Amino acid sequence: MDLERVFREHLSSWITQLGPEGDVVLSSRIRLARNLDDILFPSVASEEQLLKGLAMADRFVAKSDRQFKLIRLAGIDEVSRQELVEKHLISPEHAEASPVKGVIVSPAGDISIMVNEEDHLRIQVLKAGLDLHEAYKLADEIDDELAAAMPIAYSPKRGYLTACPTNVGTGLRASVMLHLPGVVYSGQTNQIAGICGKLGLVIRGLYGEGTAPSGEIFQVSNQVTLGYSEEEILTHLTSFCEQIIAEERRLRQYLWESKRDEFEDQVFRALGTLSYARRMSSNEAMELLSRVKLGIDLGIIPKLNSVILKELMVVIRPALLQKIVGQTLGPQERDLTRAGLIRERLSQINS
Amino acid sequence: MDLERVFREHLSSWITQLGPEGDVVLSSRIRLARNLDDILFPSVASEEQLLKGLAMADRFVAKSDRQFKLIRLAGIDEVSRQELVEKHLISPEHAEASPVKGVIVSPAGDISIMVNEEDHLRIQVLKAGLDLHEAYKLADEIDDELAAAMPIAYSPKRGYLTACPTNVGTGLRASVMLHLPGVVYSGQTNQIAGICGKLGLVIRGLYGEGTAPSGEIFQVSNQVTLGYSEEEILTHLTSFCEQIIAEERRLRQYLWESKRDEFEDQVFRALGTLSYARRMSSNEAMELLSRVKLGIDLGIIPKLNSVILKELMVVIRPALLQKIVGQTLGPQERDLTRAGLIRERLSQINS
């Protein structure tokens, strides 16, 4: 199996590229919360009303030039819904077979619009690396296209109206996914979290709210959406990320220089286990891939490309794994298949 | 560096061969305790008397056709003394710079005669695999040659006189070094030890008395030397070993069949760590080499030869390691060098 080709068929463009500051930043995400006029928010609206919203989305897709596709969550199986979560195209809460839930996706997997999640419409754009402004530019275009196709709830005083008051105003949530092994190994996670809090930012695990960090990956996003312009939010978060990036690089360099032997040993042991193990949980895989990615980014493992590790961090997730091998797999079979897939991909590079 | 050649230069023939039942039995050892007439046992004799014994040993070496060499323990450095222990040519107690202590060794490293250890002379023959009778045959020849060259203390009633009463009689200790991962992983170590006790046998760690087992390696030997003929002692121990071998093979097969996935995973992870780690203690190396050897013996890793693992289990020991690379190394440098040597040897096979 030509895994490079297969992975790229299944993975969004923001995963198969490194992007700016790609040694520390995995991706940037913009989310705009929008609602339709004259329809109650999803949590209180009738199914009939929500289906009306879904029909509007359908018409929007039909008229758009972007080759969008509307996926109805009730129309696909559970593994496919989970796959959308793992690709970060929908939130975990949106992954249920409800007749009113849908998601519009772009062919490259960089744009998605959740229909009838917490808000009627949640536009999301993902970019590789630290690229919030570009992501926002694209989200803003989609927003204009949506607004031309359907009536969006907007108050001149409060801005965009949203189901949750924390989203009112710009309806903008900007997030950056960071790979911070230097911070974690130096025991500075709590310190960084503290600084985030003071700056009106939130730090979370891999899949957003309520999820634990895995593989030293964190999501940082703005907390407040009201009282600041979009530009201010983006600039504030970008400049904070630039500071974290500098700190992370400094810590990596320090660890590497002060504990060279131990560090090199840990990185290569991780590569050895990934190259030889016959069974592997996704948690263990994330830890080891994180360590090897760090080794590549520090130049300890010259042969490998960092983007391959980034791809593997995504394809090893349960649903995507099943999609890639085209089989339904129980948890134990997944552990075997996951180890096999990683071994095969790494051996294709080594040979 | 051609490690295969280098290893073979440094290693005795019983290490570089597998021998009979080589999947379970690493080696067989015969030791005959002998003392000189008219000289007190080493613990109570004067230095002058013991030097007299050493001089006899020197003359014996000069007259022998076996290309023996007499090494005076005071004439070599500490690493070289330790190397003799690691090669099982002398006991740990004999490794001190005493002017009366010596050891006669054969070019192939299969015969050694300790001079002025607990007894004046301790003849030792080592063979690969389960081969007590062949080892005894050779030891018996050496014994005859010694007896022809010097006066050996013998009582028609008690047999050979020895410093410790447990050795009186035949003066024979027969030992077999067994690799018992099946027994260890099945938690049956205590049971086997119990059976040994009932049969008048002793089970010990890698370097004999008082040492803990490492890498699932055990030494089984006869306890009693008086009241049984040499033939009875050898047959008794051989037949007990044949039972352990059968049990060990049965347990390995059972583990392999009942926990196939877990087992295969563990074996390959060990190989991965050995192939990639940058630092390794000798304890960890023994554990991992033991696991990989088991994998080879069960046919899980077809490419590798079991004897390479047996060799590595010996060359990774601190003194031998330094001899092989020709450098004095501190503990941390040894961990780096050990990992490098294992990696290099394994990569020479894989390529």
CSV table of N, CA, C and O in Angstrom, one decimal, chain A residues 261-262 264-266 268-269 271-273 275-281 284 288 332 336 339 350, chain B residues 261-262 264-266 268-269 271-273 275-281 284 288 332 336 339 350:
chain,number,residue,atom,x,y,z
A,261,ASP,N,22.5,13.3,26.3
A,261,ASP,CA,22.5,11.9,26.2
A,261,ASP,C,21.2,11.3,26.5
A,261,ASP,O,20.6,10.4,25.7
A,262,GLU,N,20.6,11.7,27.6
A,262,GLU,CA,19.3,11.2,28.0
A,262,GLU,C,18.2,11.6,26.9
A,262,GLU,O,17.4,10.7,26.6
A,264,GLU,N,18.6,12.3,23.6
A,264,GLU,CA,18.8,11.6,22.4
A,264,GLU,C,18.3,10.1,22.6
A,264,GLU,O,17.6,9.6,21.7
A,265,ASP,N,18.6,9.5,23.7
A,265,ASP,CA,18.2,8.2,24.0
A,265,ASP,C,16.7,8.1,24.0
A,265,ASP,O,16.1,7.1,23.4
A,266,GLN,N,16.0,9.0,24.6
A,266,GLN,CA,14.6,9.0,24.7
A,266,GLN,C,13.9,9.1,23.3
A,266,GLN,O,13.0,8.4,23.0
A,268,PHE,N,15.3,8.3,20.4
A,268,PHE,CA,15.6,7.1,19.6
A,268,PHE,C,14.8,5.9,20.1
A,268,PHE,O,14.4,5.0,19.3
A,269,ARG,N,14.7,5.8,21.4
A,269,ARG,CA,13.9,4.7,22.0
A,269,ARG,C,12.4,4.8,21.4
A,269,ARG,O,11.8,3.8,21.1
A,271,LEU,N,11.5,6.1,18.6
A,271,LEU,CA,11.5,5.7,17.2
A,271,LEU,C,11.6,4.2,17.1
A,271,LEU,O,11.0,3.6,16.3
A,272,GLY,N,12.4,3.6,18.0
A,272,GLY,CA,12.6,2.1,18.0
A,272,GLY,C,11.3,1.4,18.3
A,272,GLY,O,10.9,0.5,17.7
A,273,THR,N,10.6,1.9,19.3
A,273,THR,CA,9.3,1.3,19.7
A,273,THR,C,8.3,1.5,18.6
A,273,THR,O,7.6,0.5,18.2
A,275,SER,N,8.9,1.7,15.5
A,275,SER,CA,9.3,1.0,14.3
A,275,SER,C,9.2,-0.5,14.5
A,275,SER,O,9.3,-1.3,13.5
A,276,TYR,N,9.0,-1.0,15.8
A,276,TYR,CA,9.0,-2.4,16.0
A,276,TYR,C,7.8,-3.0,16.7
A,276,TYR,O,7.5,-4.2,16.6
A,277,ALA,N,7.1,-2.2,17.5
A,277,ALA,CA,6.0,-2.7,18.3
A,277,ALA,C,4.9,-3.3,17.4
A,277,ALA,O,4.7,-3.0,16.3
A,278,ARG,N,4.2,-4.3,18.0
A,278,ARG,CA,3.2,-5.0,17.3
A,278,ARG,C,1.8,-4.6,17.7
A,278,ARG,O,0.8,-5.0,17.1
A,279,ARG,N,1.7,-3.9,18.8
A,279,ARG,CA,0.4,-3.4,19.4
A,279,ARG,C,0.6,-2.1,19.9
A,279,ARG,O,1.6,-1.9,20.6
A,280,MET,N,-0.3,-1.2,19.7
A,280,MET,CA,-0.1,0.2,20.3
A,280,MET,C,-1.4,0.9,20.5
A,280,MET,O,-2.2,1.0,19.6
A,281,SER,N,-1.7,1.4,21.7
A,281,SER,CA,-2.8,2.2,22.0
A,281,SER,C,-2.6,3.6,21.3
A,281,SER,O,-1.5,4.0,21.0
A,284,GLU,N,-0.4,5.8,23.7
A,284,GLU,CA,1.0,5.6,23.6
A,284,GLU,C,1.6,6.1,22.3
A,284,GLU,O,2.7,6.7,22.3
A,288,LEU,N,4.7,8.8,21.8
A,288,LEU,CA,6.0,8.4,21.1
A,288,LEU,C,6.1,9.3,19.8
A,288,LEU,O,7.2,9.7,19.5
A,332,GLN,N,-8.9,-4.1,20.2
A,332,GLN,CA,-7.7,-4.9,20.1
A,332,GLN,C,-7.1,-4.9,18.7
A,332,GLN,O,-5.9,-4.8,18.5
A,336,LEU,N,-3.4,-3.5,17.0
A,336,LEU,CA,-2.5,-4.2,16.1
A,336,LEU,C,-2.4,-3.4,14.8
A,336,LEU,O,-1.3,-3.3,14.2
A,339,ALA,N,-0.3,-0.2,15.1
A,339,ALA,CA,1.2,-0.5,15.2
A,339,ALA,C,1.7,-0.8,13.8
A,339,ALA,O,2.8,-0.4,13.4
A,350,ASN,N,12.5,4.8,5.8
A,350,ASN,CA,13.9,4.4,6.1
A,350,ASN,C,14.5,3.6,5.0
A,350,ASN,O,15.7,3.6,4.8
B,261,ASP,N,-0.4,-12.2,20.6
B,261,ASP,CA,-0.2,-10.8,20.3
B,261,ASP,C,0.7,-10.1,21.3
B,261,ASP,O,1.6,-9.3,20.9
B,262,GLU,N,0.4,-10.3,22.6
B,262,GLU,CA,1.2,-9.6,23.6
B,262,GLU,C,2.6,-10.1,23.6
B,262,GLU,O,3.6,-9.3,23.7
B,264,GLU,N,4.4,-11.4,21.0
B,264,GLU,CA,5.1,-11.0,19.8
B,264,GLU,C,5.4,-9.5,20.0
B,264,GLU,O,6.5,-9.0,19.7
B,265,ASP,N,4.5,-8.7,20.5
B,265,ASP,CA,4.7,-7.3,20.8
B,265,ASP,C,5.9,-7.1,21.7
B,265,ASP,O,6.8,-6.3,21.4
B,266,GLN,N,5.9,-7.8,22.8
B,266,GLN,CA,7.0,-7.7,23.8
B,266,GLN,C,8.4,-8.0,23.1
B,266,GLN,O,9.4,-7.3,23.4
B,268,PHE,N,9.3,-7.9,19.9
B,268,PHE,CA,9.7,-6.9,18.9
B,268,PHE,C,10.0,-5.6,19.6
B,268,PHE,O,10.9,-4.9,19.1
B,269,ARG,N,9.3,-5.2,20.6
B,269,ARG,CA,9.6,-4.0,21.3
B,269,ARG,C,11.0,-4.1,21.9
B,269,ARG,O,11.8,-3.1,21.9
B,271,LEU,N,13.5,-5.9,20.7
B,271,LEU,CA,14.4,-5.7,19.6
B,271,LEU,C,14.5,-4.3,19.1
B,271,LEU,O,15.6,-3.8,18.8
B,272,GLY,N,13.3,-3.6,19.1
B,272,GLY,CA,13.3,-2.1,18.7
B,272,GLY,C,14.2,-1.3,19.7
B,272,GLY,O,14.9,-0.4,19.2
B,273,THR,N,14.0,-1.5,21.0
B,273,THR,CA,14.8,-0.8,21.9
B,273,THR,C,16.3,-1.1,21.8
B,273,THR,O,17.1,-0.2,21.8
B,275,SER,N,17.8,-2.0,19.1
B,275,SER,CA,18.2,-1.5,17.9
B,275,SER,C,18.3,0.1,17.8
B,275,SER,O,19.0,0.6,16.9
B,276,TYR,N,17.7,0.7,18.8
B,276,TYR,CA,17.6,2.2,18.7
B,276,TYR,C,18.2,3.0,19.9
B,276,TYR,O,18.6,4.1,19.8
B,277,ALA,N,18.2,2.3,21.1
B,277,ALA,CA,18.5,3.1,22.3
B,277,ALA,C,20.0,3.6,22.2
B,277,ALA,O,20.8,3.1,21.5
B,278,ARG,N,20.2,4.7,22.9
B,278,ARG,CA,21.5,5.4,22.9
B,278,ARG,C,22.3,5.2,24.2
B,278,ARG,O,23.4,5.5,24.3
B,279,ARG,N,21.6,4.7,25.2
B,279,ARG,CA,22.2,4.4,26.5
B,279,ARG,C,21.5,3.2,27.0
B,279,ARG,O,20.3,3.0,26.9
B,280,MET,N,22.3,2.3,27.7
B,280,MET,CA,21.7,1.1,28.3
B,280,MET,C,22.5,0.5,29.4
B,280,MET,O,23.7,0.3,29.2
B,281,SER,N,21.9,0.2,30.5
B,281,SER,CA,22.6,-0.4,31.6
B,281,SER,C,22.7,-1.9,31.3
B,281,SER,O,22.0,-2.4,30.4
B,284,GLU,N,19.3,-3.8,32.0
B,284,GLU,CA,18.3,-3.7,31.0
B,284,GLU,C,18.7,-4.5,29.8
B,284,GLU,O,17.8,-5.1,29.2
B,288,LEU,N,16.4,-7.4,27.9
B,288,LEU,CA,16.0,-7.3,26.5
B,288,LEU,C,16.6,-8.3,25.6
B,288,LEU,O,15.9,-8.9,24.8
B,332,GLN,N,28.8,5.9,33.0
B,332,GLN,CA,27.9,6.5,32.0
B,332,GLN,C,28.4,6.3,30.6
B,332,GLN,O,27.6,6.0,29.7
B,336,LEU,N,26.6,4.3,27.2
B,336,LEU,CA,26.6,4.7,25.8
B,336,LEU,C,27.2,3.7,24.9
B,336,LEU,O,26.7,3.4,23.8
B,339,ALA,N,25.2,0.5,24.4
B,339,ALA,CA,24.0,0.7,23.5
B,339,ALA,C,24.6,0.7,22.0
B,339,ALA,O,24.0,0.1,21.1
B,350,ASN,N,21.0,-7.1,10.3
B,350,ASN,CA,19.8,-6.7,9.5
B,350,ASN,C,20.1,-6.2,8.1
B,350,ASN,O,19.3,-6.3,7.2
